[in-house]
PDB file of C-alpha atoms in Angstrom:
ATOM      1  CA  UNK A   1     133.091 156.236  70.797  1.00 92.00           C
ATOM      2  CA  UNK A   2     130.337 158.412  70.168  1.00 96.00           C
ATOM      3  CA  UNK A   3     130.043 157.820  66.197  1.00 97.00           C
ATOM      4  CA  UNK A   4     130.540 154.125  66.437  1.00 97.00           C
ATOM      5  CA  UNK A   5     127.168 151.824  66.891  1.00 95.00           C
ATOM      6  CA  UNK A   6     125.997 154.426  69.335  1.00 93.00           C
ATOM      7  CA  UNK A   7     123.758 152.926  72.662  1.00 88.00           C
ATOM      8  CA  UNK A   8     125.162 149.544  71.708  1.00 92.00           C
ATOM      9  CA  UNK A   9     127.108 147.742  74.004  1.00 94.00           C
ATOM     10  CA  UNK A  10     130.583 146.459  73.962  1.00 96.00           C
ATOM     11  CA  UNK A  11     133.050 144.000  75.688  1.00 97.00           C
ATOM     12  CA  UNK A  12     136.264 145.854  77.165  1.00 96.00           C
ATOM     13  CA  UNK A  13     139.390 143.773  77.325  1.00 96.00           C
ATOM     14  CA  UNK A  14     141.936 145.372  79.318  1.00 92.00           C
ATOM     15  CA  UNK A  15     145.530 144.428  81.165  1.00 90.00           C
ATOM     16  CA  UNK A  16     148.098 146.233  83.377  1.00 92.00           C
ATOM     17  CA  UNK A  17     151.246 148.352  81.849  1.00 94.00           C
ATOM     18  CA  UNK A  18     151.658 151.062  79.609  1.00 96.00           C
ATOM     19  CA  UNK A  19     154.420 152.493  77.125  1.00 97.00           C
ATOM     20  CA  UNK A  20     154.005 155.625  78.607  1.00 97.00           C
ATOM     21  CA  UNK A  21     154.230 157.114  81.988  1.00 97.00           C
ATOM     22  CA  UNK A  22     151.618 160.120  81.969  1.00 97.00           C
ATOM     23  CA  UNK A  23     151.714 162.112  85.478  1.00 97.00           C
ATOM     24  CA  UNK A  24     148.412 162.737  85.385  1.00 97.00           C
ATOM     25  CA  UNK A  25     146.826 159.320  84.761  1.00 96.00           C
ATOM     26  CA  UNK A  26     143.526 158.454  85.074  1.00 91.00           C
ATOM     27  CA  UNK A  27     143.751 154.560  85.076  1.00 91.00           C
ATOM     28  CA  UNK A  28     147.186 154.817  87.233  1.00 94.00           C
ATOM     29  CA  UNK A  29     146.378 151.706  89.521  1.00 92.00           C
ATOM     30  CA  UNK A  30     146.728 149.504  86.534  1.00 92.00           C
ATOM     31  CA  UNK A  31     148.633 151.296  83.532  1.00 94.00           C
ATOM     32  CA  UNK A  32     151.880 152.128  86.336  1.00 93.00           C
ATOM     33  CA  UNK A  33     152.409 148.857  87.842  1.00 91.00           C
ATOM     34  CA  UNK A  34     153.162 145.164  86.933  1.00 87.00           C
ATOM     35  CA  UNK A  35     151.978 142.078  87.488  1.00 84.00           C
ATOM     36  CA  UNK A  36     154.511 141.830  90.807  1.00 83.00           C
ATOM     37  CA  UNK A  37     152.617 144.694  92.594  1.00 85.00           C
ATOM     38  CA  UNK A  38     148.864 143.740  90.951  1.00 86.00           C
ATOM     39  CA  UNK A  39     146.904 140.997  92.112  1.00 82.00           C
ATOM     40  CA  UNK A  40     143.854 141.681  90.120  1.00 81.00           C
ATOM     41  CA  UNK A  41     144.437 139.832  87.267  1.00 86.00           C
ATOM     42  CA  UNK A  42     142.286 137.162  85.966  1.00 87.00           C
ATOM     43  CA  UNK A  43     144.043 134.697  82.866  1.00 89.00           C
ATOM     44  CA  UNK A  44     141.679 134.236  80.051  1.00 95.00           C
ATOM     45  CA  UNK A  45     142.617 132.867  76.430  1.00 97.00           C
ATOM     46  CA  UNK A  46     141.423 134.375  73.458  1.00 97.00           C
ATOM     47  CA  UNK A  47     138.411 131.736  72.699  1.00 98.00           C
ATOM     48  CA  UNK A  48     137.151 132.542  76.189  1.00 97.00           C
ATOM     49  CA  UNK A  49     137.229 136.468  75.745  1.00 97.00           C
ATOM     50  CA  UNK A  50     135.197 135.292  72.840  1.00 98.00           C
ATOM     51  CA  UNK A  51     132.553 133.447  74.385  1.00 97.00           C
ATOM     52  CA  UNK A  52     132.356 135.857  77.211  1.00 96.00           C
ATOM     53  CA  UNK A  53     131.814 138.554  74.707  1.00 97.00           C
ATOM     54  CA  UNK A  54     129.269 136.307  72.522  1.00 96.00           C
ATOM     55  CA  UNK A  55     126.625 136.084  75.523  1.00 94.00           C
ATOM     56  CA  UNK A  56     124.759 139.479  75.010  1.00 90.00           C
ATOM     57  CA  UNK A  57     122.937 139.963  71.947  1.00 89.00           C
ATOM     58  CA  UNK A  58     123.585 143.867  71.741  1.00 89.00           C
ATOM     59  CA  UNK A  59     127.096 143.392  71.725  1.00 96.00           C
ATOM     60  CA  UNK A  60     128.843 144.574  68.836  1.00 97.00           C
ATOM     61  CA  UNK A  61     132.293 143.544  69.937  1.00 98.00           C
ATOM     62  CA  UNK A  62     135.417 144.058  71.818  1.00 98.00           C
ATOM     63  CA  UNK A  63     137.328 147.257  73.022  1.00 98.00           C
ATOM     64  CA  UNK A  64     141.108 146.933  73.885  1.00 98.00           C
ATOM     65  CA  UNK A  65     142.134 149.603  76.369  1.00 95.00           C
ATOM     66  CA  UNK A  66     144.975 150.643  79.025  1.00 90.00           C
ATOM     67  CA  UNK A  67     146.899 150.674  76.720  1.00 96.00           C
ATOM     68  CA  UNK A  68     146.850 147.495  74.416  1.00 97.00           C
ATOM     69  CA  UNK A  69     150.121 148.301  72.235  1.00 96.00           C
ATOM     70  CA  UNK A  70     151.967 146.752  75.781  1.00 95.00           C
ATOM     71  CA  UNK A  71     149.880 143.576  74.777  1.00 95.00           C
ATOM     72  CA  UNK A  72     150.093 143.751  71.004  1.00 97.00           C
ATOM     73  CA  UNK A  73     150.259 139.710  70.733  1.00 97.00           C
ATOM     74  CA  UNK A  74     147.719 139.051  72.976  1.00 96.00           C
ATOM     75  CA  UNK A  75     145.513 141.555  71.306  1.00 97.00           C
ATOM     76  CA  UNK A  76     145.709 140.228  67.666  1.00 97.00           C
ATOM     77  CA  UNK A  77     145.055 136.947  68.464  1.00 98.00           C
ATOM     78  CA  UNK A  78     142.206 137.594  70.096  1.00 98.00           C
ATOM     79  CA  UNK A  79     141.010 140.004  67.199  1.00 98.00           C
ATOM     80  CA  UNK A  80     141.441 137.536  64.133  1.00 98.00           C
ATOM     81  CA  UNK A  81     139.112 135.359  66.302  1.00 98.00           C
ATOM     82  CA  UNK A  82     136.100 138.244  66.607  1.00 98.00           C
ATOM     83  CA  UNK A  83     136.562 139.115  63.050  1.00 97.00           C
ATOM     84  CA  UNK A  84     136.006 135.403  62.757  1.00 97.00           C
ATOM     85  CA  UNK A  85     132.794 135.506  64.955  1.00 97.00           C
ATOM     86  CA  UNK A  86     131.143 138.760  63.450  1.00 96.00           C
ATOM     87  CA  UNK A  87     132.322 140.953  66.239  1.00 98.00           C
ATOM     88  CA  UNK A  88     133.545 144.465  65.912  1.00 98.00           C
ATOM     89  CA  UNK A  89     137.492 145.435  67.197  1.00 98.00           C
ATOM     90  CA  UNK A  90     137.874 148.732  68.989  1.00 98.00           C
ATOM     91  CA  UNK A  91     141.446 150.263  70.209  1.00 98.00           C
ATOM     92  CA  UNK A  92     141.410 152.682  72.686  1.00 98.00           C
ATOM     93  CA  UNK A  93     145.175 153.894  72.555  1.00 98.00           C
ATOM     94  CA  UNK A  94     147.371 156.571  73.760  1.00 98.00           C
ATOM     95  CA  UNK A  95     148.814 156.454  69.565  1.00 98.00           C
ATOM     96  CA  UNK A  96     152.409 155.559  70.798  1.00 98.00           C
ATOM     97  CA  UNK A  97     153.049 152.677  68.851  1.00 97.00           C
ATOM     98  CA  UNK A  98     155.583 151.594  65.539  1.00 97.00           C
ATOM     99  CA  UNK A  99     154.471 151.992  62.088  1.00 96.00           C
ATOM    100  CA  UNK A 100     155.014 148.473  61.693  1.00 97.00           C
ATOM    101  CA  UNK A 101     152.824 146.833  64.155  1.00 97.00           C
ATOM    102  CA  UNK A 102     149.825 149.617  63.233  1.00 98.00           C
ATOM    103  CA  UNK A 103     149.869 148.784  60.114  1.00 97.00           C
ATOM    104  CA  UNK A 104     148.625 145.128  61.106  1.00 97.00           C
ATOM    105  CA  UNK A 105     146.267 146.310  63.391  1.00 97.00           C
ATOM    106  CA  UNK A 106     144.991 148.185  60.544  1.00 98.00           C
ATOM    107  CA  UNK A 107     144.036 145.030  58.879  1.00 97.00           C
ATOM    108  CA  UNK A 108     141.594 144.293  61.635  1.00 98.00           C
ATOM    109  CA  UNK A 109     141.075 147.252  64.123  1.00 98.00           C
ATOM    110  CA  UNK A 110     137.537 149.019  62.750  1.00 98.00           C
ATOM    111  CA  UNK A 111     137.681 151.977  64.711  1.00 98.00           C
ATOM    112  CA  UNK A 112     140.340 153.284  67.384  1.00 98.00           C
ATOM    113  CA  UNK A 113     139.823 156.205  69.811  1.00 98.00           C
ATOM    114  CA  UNK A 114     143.330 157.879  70.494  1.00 98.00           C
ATOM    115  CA  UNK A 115     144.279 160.608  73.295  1.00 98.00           C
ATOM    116  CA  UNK A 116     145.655 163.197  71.544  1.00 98.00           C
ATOM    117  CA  UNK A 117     147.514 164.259  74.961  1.00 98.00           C
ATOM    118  CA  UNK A 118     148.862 168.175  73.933  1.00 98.00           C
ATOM    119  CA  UNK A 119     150.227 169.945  71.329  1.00 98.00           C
ATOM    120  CA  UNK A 120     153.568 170.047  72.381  1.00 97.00           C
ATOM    121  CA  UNK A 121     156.647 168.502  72.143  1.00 98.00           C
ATOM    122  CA  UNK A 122     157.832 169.757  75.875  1.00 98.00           C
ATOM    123  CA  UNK A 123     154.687 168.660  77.349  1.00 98.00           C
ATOM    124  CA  UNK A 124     154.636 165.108  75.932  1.00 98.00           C
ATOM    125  CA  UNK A 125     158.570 164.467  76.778  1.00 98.00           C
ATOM    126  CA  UNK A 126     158.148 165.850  80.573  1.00 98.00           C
ATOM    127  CA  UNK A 127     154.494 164.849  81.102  1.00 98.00           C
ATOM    128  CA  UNK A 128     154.175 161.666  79.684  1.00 98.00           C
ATOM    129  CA  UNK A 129     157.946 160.636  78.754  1.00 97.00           C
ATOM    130  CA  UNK A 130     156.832 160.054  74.643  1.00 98.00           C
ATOM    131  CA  UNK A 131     156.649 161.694  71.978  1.00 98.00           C
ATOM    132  CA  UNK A 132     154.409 163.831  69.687  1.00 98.00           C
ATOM    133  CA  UNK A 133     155.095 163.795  66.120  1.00 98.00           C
ATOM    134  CA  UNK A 134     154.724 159.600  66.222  1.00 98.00           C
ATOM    135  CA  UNK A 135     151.305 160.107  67.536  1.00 98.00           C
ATOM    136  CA  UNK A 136     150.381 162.983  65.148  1.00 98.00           C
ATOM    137  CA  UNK A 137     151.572 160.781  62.332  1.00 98.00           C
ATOM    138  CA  UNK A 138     150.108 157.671  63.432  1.00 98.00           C
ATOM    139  CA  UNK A 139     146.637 159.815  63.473  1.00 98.00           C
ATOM    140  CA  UNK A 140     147.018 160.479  59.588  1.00 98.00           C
ATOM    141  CA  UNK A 141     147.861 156.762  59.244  1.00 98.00           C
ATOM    142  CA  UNK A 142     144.367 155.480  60.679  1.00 98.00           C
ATOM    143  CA  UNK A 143     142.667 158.439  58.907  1.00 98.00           C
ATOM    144  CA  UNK A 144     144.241 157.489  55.599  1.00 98.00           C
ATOM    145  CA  UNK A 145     143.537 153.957  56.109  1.00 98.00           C
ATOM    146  CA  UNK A 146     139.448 154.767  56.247  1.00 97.00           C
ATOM    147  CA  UNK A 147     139.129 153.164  59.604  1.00 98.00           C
ATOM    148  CA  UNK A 148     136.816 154.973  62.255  1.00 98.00           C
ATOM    149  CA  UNK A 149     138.875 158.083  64.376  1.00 98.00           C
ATOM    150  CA  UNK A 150     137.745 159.789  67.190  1.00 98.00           C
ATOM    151  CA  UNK A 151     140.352 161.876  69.335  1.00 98.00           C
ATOM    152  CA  UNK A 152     140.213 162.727  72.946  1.00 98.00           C
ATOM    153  CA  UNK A 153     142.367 165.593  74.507  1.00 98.00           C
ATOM    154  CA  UNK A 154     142.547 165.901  78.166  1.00 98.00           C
ATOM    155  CA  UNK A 155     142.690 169.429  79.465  1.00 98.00           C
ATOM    156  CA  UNK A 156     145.212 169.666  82.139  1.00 98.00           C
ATOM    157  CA  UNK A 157     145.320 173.090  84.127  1.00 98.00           C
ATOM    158  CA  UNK A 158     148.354 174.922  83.663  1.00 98.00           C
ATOM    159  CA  UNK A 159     149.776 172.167  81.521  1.00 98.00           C
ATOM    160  CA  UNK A 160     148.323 172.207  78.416  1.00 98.00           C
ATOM    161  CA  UNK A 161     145.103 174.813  78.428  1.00 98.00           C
ATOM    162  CA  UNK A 162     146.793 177.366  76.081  1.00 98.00           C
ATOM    163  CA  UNK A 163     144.176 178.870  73.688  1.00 98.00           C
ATOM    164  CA  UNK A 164     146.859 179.229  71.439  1.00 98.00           C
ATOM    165  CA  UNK A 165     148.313 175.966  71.693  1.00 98.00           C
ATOM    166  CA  UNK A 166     144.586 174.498  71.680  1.00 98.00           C
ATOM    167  CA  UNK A 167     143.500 176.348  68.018  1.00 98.00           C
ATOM    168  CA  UNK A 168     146.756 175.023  66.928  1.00 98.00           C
ATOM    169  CA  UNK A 169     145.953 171.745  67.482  1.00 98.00           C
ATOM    170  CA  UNK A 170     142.259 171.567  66.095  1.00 98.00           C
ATOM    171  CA  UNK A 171     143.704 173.579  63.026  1.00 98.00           C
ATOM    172  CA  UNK A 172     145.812 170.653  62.446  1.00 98.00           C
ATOM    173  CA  UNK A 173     142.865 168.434  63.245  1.00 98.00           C
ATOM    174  CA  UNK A 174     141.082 169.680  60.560  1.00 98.00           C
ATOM    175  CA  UNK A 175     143.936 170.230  57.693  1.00 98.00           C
ATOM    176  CA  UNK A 176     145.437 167.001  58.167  1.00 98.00           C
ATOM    177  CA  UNK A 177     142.272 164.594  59.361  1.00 98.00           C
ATOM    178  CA  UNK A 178     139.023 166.277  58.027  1.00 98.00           C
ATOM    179  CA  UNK A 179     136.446 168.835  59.632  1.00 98.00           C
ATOM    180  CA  UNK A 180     134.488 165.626  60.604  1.00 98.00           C
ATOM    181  CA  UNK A 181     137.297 164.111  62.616  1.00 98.00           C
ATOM    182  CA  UNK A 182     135.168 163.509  65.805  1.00 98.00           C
ATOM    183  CA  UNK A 183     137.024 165.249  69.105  1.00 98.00           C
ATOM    184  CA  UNK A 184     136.167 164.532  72.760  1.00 98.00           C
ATOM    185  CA  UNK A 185     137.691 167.321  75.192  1.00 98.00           C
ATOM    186  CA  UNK A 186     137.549 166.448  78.564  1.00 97.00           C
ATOM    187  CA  UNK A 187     138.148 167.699  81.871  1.00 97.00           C
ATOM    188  CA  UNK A 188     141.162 166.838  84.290  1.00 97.00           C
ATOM    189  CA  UNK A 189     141.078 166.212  87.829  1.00 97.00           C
ATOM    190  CA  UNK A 190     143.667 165.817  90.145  1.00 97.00           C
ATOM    191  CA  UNK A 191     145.325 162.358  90.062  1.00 96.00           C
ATOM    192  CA  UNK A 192     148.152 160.472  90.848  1.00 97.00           C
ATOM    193  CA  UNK A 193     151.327 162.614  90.839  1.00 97.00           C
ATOM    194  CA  UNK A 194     149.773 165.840  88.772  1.00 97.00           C
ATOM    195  CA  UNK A 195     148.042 168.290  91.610  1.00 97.00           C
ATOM    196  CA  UNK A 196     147.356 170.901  89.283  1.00 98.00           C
ATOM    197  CA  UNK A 197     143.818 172.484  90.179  1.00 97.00           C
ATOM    198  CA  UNK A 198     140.553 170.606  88.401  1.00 97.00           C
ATOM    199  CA  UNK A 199     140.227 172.529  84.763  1.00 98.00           C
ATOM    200  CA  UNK A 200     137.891 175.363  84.977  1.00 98.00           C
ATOM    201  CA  UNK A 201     134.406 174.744  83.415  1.00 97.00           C
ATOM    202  CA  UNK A 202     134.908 178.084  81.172  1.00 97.00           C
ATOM    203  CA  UNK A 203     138.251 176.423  80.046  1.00 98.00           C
ATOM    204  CA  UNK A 204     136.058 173.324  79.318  1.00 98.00           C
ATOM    205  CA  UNK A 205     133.102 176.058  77.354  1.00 97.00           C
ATOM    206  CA  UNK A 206     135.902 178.108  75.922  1.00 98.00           C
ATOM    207  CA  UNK A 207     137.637 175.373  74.279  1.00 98.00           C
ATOM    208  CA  UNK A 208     134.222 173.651  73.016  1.00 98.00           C
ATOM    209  CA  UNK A 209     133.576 176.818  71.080  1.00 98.00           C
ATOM    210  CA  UNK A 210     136.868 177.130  69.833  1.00 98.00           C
ATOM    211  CA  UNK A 211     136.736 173.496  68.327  1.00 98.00           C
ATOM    212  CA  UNK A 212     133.261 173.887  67.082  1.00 98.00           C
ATOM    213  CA  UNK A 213     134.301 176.649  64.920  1.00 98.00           C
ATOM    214  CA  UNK A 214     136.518 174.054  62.668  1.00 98.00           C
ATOM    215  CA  UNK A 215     135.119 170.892  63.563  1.00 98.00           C
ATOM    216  CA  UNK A 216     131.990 169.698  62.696  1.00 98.00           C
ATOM    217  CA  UNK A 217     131.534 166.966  65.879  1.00 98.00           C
ATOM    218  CA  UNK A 218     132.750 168.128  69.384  1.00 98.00           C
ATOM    219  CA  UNK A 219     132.030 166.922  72.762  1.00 97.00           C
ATOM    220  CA  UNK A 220     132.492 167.271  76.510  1.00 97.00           C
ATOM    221  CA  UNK A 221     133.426 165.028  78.837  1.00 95.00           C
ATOM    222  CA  UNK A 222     134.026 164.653  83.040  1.00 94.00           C
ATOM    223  CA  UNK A 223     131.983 167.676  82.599  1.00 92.00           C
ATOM    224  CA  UNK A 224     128.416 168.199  84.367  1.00 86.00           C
ATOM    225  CA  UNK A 225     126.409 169.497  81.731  1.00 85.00           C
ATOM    226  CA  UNK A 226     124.152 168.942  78.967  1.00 86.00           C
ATOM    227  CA  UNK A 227     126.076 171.174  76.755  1.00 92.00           C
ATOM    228  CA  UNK A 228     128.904 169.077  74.241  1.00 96.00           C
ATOM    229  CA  UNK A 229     126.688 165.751  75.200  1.00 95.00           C
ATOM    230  CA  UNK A 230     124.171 165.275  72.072  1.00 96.00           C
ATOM    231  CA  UNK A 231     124.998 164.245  68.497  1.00 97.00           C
ATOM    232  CA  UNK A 232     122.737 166.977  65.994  1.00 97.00           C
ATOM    233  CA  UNK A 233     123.280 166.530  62.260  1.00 97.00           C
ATOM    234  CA  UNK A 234     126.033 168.607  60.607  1.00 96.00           C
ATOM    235  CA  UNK A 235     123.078 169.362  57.289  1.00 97.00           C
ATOM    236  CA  UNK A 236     119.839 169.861  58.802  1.00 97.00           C
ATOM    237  CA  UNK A 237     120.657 170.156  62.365  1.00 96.00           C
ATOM    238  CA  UNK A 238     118.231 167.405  63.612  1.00 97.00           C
ATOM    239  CA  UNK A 239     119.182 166.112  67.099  1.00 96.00           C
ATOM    240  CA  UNK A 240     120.113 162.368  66.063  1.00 96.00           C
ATOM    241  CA  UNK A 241     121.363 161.002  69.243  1.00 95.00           C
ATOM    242  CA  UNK A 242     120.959 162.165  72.743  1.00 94.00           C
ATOM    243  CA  UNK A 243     122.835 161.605  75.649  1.00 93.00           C
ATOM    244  CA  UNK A 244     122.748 161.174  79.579  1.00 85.00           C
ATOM    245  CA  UNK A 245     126.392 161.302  80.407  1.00 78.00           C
ATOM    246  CA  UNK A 246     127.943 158.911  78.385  1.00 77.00           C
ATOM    247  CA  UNK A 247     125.425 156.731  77.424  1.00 80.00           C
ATOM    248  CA  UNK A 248     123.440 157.377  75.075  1.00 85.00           C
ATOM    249  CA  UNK A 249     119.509 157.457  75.995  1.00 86.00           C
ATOM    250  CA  UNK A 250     117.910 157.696  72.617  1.00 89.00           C
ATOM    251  CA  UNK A 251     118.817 157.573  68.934  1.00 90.00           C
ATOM    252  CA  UNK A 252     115.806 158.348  67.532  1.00 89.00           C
ATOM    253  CA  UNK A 253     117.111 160.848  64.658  1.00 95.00           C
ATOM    254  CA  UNK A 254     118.910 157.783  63.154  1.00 95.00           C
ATOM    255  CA  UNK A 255     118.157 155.066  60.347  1.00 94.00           C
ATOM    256  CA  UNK A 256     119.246 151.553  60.848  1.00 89.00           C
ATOM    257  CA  UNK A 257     122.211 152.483  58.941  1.00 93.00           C
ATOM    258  CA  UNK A 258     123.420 155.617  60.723  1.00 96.00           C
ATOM    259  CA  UNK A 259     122.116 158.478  58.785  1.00 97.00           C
ATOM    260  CA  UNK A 260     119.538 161.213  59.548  1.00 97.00           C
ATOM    261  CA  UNK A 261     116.383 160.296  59.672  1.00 96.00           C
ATOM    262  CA  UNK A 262     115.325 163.836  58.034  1.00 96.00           C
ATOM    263  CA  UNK A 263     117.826 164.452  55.812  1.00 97.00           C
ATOM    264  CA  UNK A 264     119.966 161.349  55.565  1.00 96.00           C
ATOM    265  CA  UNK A 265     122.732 162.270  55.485  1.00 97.00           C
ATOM    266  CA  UNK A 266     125.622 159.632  57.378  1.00 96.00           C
ATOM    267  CA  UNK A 267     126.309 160.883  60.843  1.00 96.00           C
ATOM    268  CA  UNK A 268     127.343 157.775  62.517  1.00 96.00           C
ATOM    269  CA  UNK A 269     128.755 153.697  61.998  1.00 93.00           C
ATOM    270  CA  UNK A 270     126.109 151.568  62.839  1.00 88.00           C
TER     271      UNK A 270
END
């Protein structure tokens, strides 16, 4: 989340399962199994996720990830409770979910981070045994609703690293969510039954310029390189927040309130 409270820290909440069953899956030890084959799990109610998250002072709140919609119940409770205690909610979500239950979470959820998996119907039915159009519409849900989007597409060799496909996508990224829609595109590596070749770092560069012709925030990620790491303002192209992998190392170009320092302009939630 690289436009929400950057260099802050947050609590991640996270359990096994998922709706979806993704060949290439990064987190496949604990999103494609169940509690009969895990033996990692550690029972904690909803006050105590509180007070663990409470104890550092730079935490802003909690993310739910693997995939939370599986936990739905568990996940609400626990986010009345941090709305209660001045603590931030974050969903980290494949997008798969009902219309009915996101609109609750929309209630209380202030930003969500969904992987927008392909742009294709064929690939998300054979690769990941979903669906796209829910996800695509769920995405103009949370942008509608004014909560905080970022969208990360995983670039899969072979799979789903058409150009074509790919300007198609960020096209419809920035018709139907905004220019400023912030997009991570990260690289793939072989993993758990996908043994497709790791995607080529001029892939990775292609696609980065391809997105930065329509969008206004793009970054790369499992990717060794500075480049499509630093946040620079969109007006005055100031470098506001710079980056060492994923963390961020300084946010110097940024007011308390997330704008640019020279021109200030909002870049960020903070």
């Amino acid at each position: 989340m690289y436009h929400f409270f950057p260099g802050k820290t947050i609590f991640s909440v996270g359990g096994i399962g998922c709706n979806l069953r993704c060949k290439f899956c990064q987190n496949y030890e604990i999103s494609q199994t169940g509690p009969e084959e895990f033996f990692g799990l550690t029972a904690a109610s909803p006050e105590e996720i509180i007070k663990l998250a409470s104890k550092r002072e730079d935490n802003i709140g909690i993310a739910y990830t693997c995939e939370p919609t599986v936990w739905f119940e568990y996940m609400l409770d626990i986010a009345e409770l941090a709305r209660h205690n001045n603590l931030k909610n974050v969903m980290i979500t494949n997008g798969f979910i009902n219309p009915k239950p996101l609109t609750i979470l929309l209630d209380i959820i202030d930003a969500f981070n969904v992987d927008l998996k392909a742009f294709n119907e064929d690939f998300y039915k054979k690769q990941t045994s979903s669906q796209l159009k829910p996800v695509m519409e769920n995405l103009k849900k949370i942008r509608k609703s004014g909560r905080h989007l970022e969208i990360t597409n995983l670039v899969i060799t072979n799979k789903n690293d058409n150009e074509k496909e790919f300007k198609q996508m960020v096209d419809w990224i920035e018709g139907e969510l905004g220019p400023d829609t912030v997009l991570h595109i990260s690289r793939y590596y072989p993993v758990f039954k996908m043994d497709e070749p790791q995607t080529p770092e001029k892939t990775m560069m292609r696609f980065y310029e391809i997105a930065s012709e329509k969008l206004t925030y793009v970054y790369l990620g499992n990717l060794h390189s500075t480049k499509g790491q630093n946040t620079y303002c969109k007006r005055c192209k100031q470098l506001v927040v710079e980056r060492s992998g994923y963390p961020a190392t300084s946010a110097r170009g940024l007011s308390e309130y997330g704008n640019c320092s020279n021109c200030h302009i909002n870049i960020v939630q903070s």
